[in-house]
Amino acid sequence: KMNTAANAPEWGTISSDYVHISTTTLGSAAGAISVQQVFTSDYKNYRVIARASCDTGSRQMQWKFMSGTNTQISAGYYFGGYQTYQGGSGGGGAYGSANYGNVRPHENMHTSTDSPVHWDINIYDPLNTSYNTHFTSLYGGSDGSYARLIYSNGYVVNTTAVTGIYFEPTGSGNFHANATVDVYGLKV
């Protein structure tokens, strides 16, 4: 690290603004990843990074907030963003949904374990019951034909304290083993 005047290095412990809270990794294929009771009063804002691929084609990775223990919030999601893609011919455009039952990219996951999709989600003050929980996210991946990048923001119309997050593929199918969700708390 640098000294206060920023003109000479100093040796010592460097502190990160993010604190790793949990890792959930599937040991075998499963239809969902549930991360419960992970948002607490220890931090105000959180970052969730998920990585997965699906054993069934034409499936999307979707997620929902959770309240309490294993109670999915399954209505009232509003989100929108912009997508860019490349796969021989490039393109992009707006995407989103209003009053939806989950958050999803409206794009399919790859079925190969060596090409998982990645979702980086920032969640703002999920325990606050005075207003809706808001988020921003960056989604990247491939469906086997196109590489996609989607940046979005949104919220859920629900003032219940949000304590966890739940990921699942659309329709039937399972996430492959080694799908992972990491959760970080942001220091204030």
Short mmCIF file of C-alpha atoms in Angstrom, two decimals:
data_model
loop_
_atom_site.label_atom_id
_atom_site.label_comp_id
_atom_site.label_asym_id
_atom_site.label_seq_id
_atom_site.Cartn_x
_atom_site.Cartn_y
_atom_site.Cartn_z
CA LYS A 1 0.00 0.00 0.00
CA MET A 2 1.04 3.64 -0.36
CA ASN A 3 1.66 6.12 2.41
CA THR A 4 -0.74 9.00 3.08
CA ALA A 5 1.13 11.32 0.72
CA ALA A 6 0.94 8.60 -1.98
CA ASN A 7 4.67 8.93 -2.72
CA ALA A 8 6.18 5.86 -1.01
CA PRO A 9 5.15 2.24 -0.48
CA GLU A 10 4.42 0.90 3.00
CA TRP A 11 4.22 -2.72 4.07
CA GLY A 12 1.31 -3.95 6.14
CA THR A 13 -2.09 -5.53 6.09
CA ILE A 14 -4.40 -4.35 3.33
CA SER A 15 -8.11 -4.41 4.02
CA SER A 16 -10.75 -5.07 1.40
CA ASP A 17 -14.07 -3.25 1.28
CA TYR A 18 -15.78 -6.60 0.61
CA VAL A 19 -16.01 -9.32 3.24
CA HIS A 20 -16.62 -12.86 2.01
CA ILE A 21 -19.62 -14.25 3.90
CA SER A 22 -20.44 -17.58 2.28
CA THR A 23 -19.89 -19.96 -0.61
CA THR A 24 -22.55 -22.45 -1.65
CA THR A 25 -21.35 -25.10 -4.11
CA LEU A 26 -23.44 -27.95 -5.47
CA GLY A 27 -21.79 -31.31 -4.81
CA SER A 28 -24.06 -32.96 -7.39
CA ALA A 29 -26.64 -31.81 -9.93
CA ALA A 30 -29.65 -30.08 -8.35
CA GLY A 31 -32.74 -28.14 -9.39
CA ALA A 32 -31.92 -25.08 -7.27
CA ILE A 33 -29.38 -23.27 -5.12
CA SER A 34 -30.85 -21.75 -1.97
CA VAL A 35 -28.74 -19.36 0.11
CA GLN A 36 -30.72 -18.64 3.27
CA GLN A 37 -30.25 -16.19 6.14
CA VAL A 38 -27.17 -14.64 4.50
CA PHE A 39 -28.27 -10.98 4.52
CA THR A 40 -28.01 -9.76 8.10
CA SER A 41 -27.60 -6.50 9.99
CA ASP A 42 -23.79 -6.94 9.79
CA TYR A 43 -23.76 -5.16 6.40
CA LYS A 44 -26.06 -2.75 4.58
CA ASN A 45 -25.22 -3.75 0.99
CA TYR A 46 -24.27 -7.07 -0.56
CA ARG A 47 -22.70 -8.56 -3.66
CA VAL A 48 -23.73 -12.00 -4.92
CA ILE A 49 -21.73 -13.79 -7.62
CA ALA A 50 -23.31 -16.91 -9.13
CA ARG A 51 -21.93 -19.33 -11.72
CA ALA A 52 -23.86 -22.26 -13.24
CA SER A 53 -24.67 -24.31 -16.31
CA CYS A 54 -27.73 -26.50 -16.87
CA ASP A 55 -28.09 -30.13 -17.94
CA THR A 56 -31.12 -29.33 -20.11
CA GLY A 57 -31.14 -27.07 -23.18
CA SER A 58 -33.29 -23.96 -23.61
CA ARG A 59 -33.21 -23.06 -19.90
CA GLN A 60 -32.49 -19.71 -18.28
CA MET A 61 -30.92 -19.00 -14.90
CA GLN A 62 -33.46 -17.13 -12.78
CA TRP A 63 -33.44 -15.92 -9.19
CA LYS A 64 -35.74 -14.70 -6.44
CA PHE A 65 -35.20 -13.03 -3.12
CA MET A 66 -36.05 -14.94 0.04
CA SER A 67 -37.48 -13.78 3.36
CA GLY A 68 -37.32 -15.70 6.60
CA THR A 69 -36.25 -19.31 6.18
CA ASN A 70 -36.80 -20.69 2.68
CA THR A 71 -39.71 -18.38 1.83
CA GLN A 72 -39.36 -17.27 -1.79
CA ILE A 73 -40.68 -13.86 -2.81
CA SER A 74 -42.40 -14.92 -6.05
CA ALA A 75 -44.07 -11.76 -7.35
CA GLY A 76 -43.54 -8.07 -7.97
CA TYR A 77 -40.14 -7.97 -9.71
CA TYR A 78 -39.51 -5.02 -12.04
CA PHE A 79 -36.26 -4.99 -14.00
CA GLY A 80 -34.83 -3.66 -17.20
CA GLY A 81 -31.52 -3.27 -18.89
CA TYR A 82 -29.50 -3.53 -22.03
CA GLN A 83 -28.05 -6.58 -23.76
CA THR A 84 -25.21 -6.86 -26.22
CA TYR A 85 -24.26 -10.10 -27.95
CA GLN A 86 -21.89 -11.52 -30.53
CA GLY A 87 -22.02 -14.77 -32.44
CA GLY A 88 -21.17 -14.19 -36.08
CA SER A 89 -23.36 -11.10 -36.16
CA GLY A 90 -23.50 -8.73 -33.21
CA GLY A 91 -26.43 -6.86 -31.82
CA GLY A 92 -28.20 -5.75 -28.71
CA GLY A 93 -31.22 -4.09 -27.29
CA ALA A 94 -33.34 -3.35 -24.29
CA TYR A 95 -34.82 -6.13 -22.19
CA GLY A 96 -36.84 -6.45 -19.00
CA SER A 97 -40.12 -7.35 -17.37
CA ALA A 98 -42.74 -5.73 -15.15
CA ASN A 99 -44.46 -7.40 -12.19
CA TYR A 100 -42.66 -10.66 -12.89
CA GLY A 101 -42.33 -13.70 -10.60
CA ASN A 102 -38.50 -13.71 -10.69
CA VAL A 103 -35.49 -12.04 -12.32
CA ARG A 104 -34.12 -13.70 -15.44
CA PRO A 105 -32.06 -12.66 -18.46
CA HIS A 106 -34.52 -14.06 -21.03
CA GLU A 107 -31.53 -15.85 -22.56
CA ASN A 108 -30.65 -19.55 -22.38
CA MET A 109 -27.72 -21.11 -20.53
CA HIS A 110 -25.15 -23.36 -22.17
CA THR A 111 -25.45 -27.05 -21.34
CA SER A 112 -21.68 -27.56 -21.28
CA THR A 113 -19.98 -27.51 -17.86
CA ASP A 114 -17.03 -25.62 -19.36
CA SER A 115 -19.24 -22.64 -20.37
CA PRO A 116 -21.23 -21.56 -17.30
CA VAL A 117 -23.10 -18.29 -17.11
CA HIS A 118 -22.04 -15.74 -14.50
CA TRP A 119 -24.28 -13.34 -12.62
CA ASP A 120 -22.87 -10.50 -10.50
CA ILE A 121 -25.65 -8.91 -8.42
CA ASN A 122 -25.45 -5.89 -6.09
CA ILE A 123 -28.25 -5.76 -3.52
CA TYR A 124 -28.98 -2.55 -1.65
CA ASP A 125 -30.13 -2.56 1.99
CA PRO A 126 -32.15 -5.79 1.82
CA LEU A 127 -33.26 -5.73 5.47
CA ASN A 128 -34.85 -2.28 5.24
CA THR A 129 -38.64 -2.66 5.51
CA SER A 130 -39.39 1.00 4.71
CA TYR A 131 -38.91 0.59 0.97
CA ASN A 132 -38.54 -2.01 -1.78
CA THR A 133 -35.25 -3.88 -2.20
CA HIS A 134 -33.30 -2.65 -5.24
CA PHE A 135 -30.52 -4.34 -7.20
CA THR A 136 -28.19 -3.90 -10.15
CA SER A 137 -26.69 -6.83 -12.02
CA LEU A 138 -24.27 -7.88 -14.70
CA TYR A 139 -24.97 -11.17 -16.48
CA GLY A 140 -22.54 -12.81 -18.86
CA GLY A 141 -22.55 -16.13 -20.63
CA SER A 142 -23.16 -18.14 -23.74
CA ASP A 143 -26.00 -20.30 -24.97
CA GLY A 144 -23.65 -22.15 -27.33
CA SER A 145 -24.27 -19.77 -30.24
CA TYR A 146 -23.92 -16.27 -28.83
CA ALA A 147 -21.79 -14.66 -26.14
CA ARG A 148 -24.04 -12.30 -24.17
CA LEU A 149 -23.58 -9.45 -21.71
CA ILE A 150 -26.60 -7.94 -19.94
CA TYR A 151 -26.53 -5.01 -17.54
CA SER A 152 -29.73 -4.36 -15.63
CA ASN A 153 -31.32 -2.83 -12.58
CA GLY A 154 -34.57 -3.37 -10.78
CA TYR A 155 -36.46 -3.92 -7.57
CA VAL A 156 -39.09 -6.10 -5.96
CA VAL A 157 -42.34 -4.50 -4.80
CA ASN A 158 -42.23 -5.94 -1.31
CA THR A 159 -41.16 -4.27 1.92
CA THR A 160 -40.46 -7.55 3.73
CA ALA A 161 -36.88 -7.91 4.97
CA VAL A 162 -34.91 -9.87 2.36
CA THR A 163 -32.62 -12.43 4.00
CA GLY A 164 -31.52 -14.74 1.17
CA ILE A 165 -31.48 -15.53 -2.52
CA TYR A 166 -32.71 -18.53 -4.55
CA PHE A 167 -31.43 -19.58 -8.00
CA GLU A 168 -33.07 -22.11 -10.32
CA PRO A 169 -33.26 -22.95 -14.03
CA THR A 170 -36.50 -22.13 -15.82
CA GLY A 171 -38.72 -25.14 -16.50
CA SER A 172 -37.28 -28.53 -15.64
CA GLY A 173 -33.61 -29.40 -15.49
CA ASN A 174 -30.77 -29.20 -13.02
CA PHE A 175 -27.73 -27.07 -12.47
CA HIS A 176 -24.59 -29.14 -12.98
CA ALA A 177 -22.45 -30.07 -9.98
CA ASN A 178 -20.01 -27.32 -8.95
CA ALA A 179 -22.49 -24.49 -9.60
CA THR A 180 -21.47 -21.83 -7.09
CA VAL A 181 -22.94 -18.81 -5.30
CA ASP A 182 -20.60 -16.50 -3.35
CA VAL A 183 -21.94 -13.75 -1.08
CA TYR A 184 -19.98 -10.70 0.07
CA GLY A 185 -20.89 -7.92 2.49
CA LEU A 186 -19.78 -4.37 1.70
CA LYS A 187 -18.17 -2.46 4.57
CA VAL A 188 -19.68 0.94 5.32
#
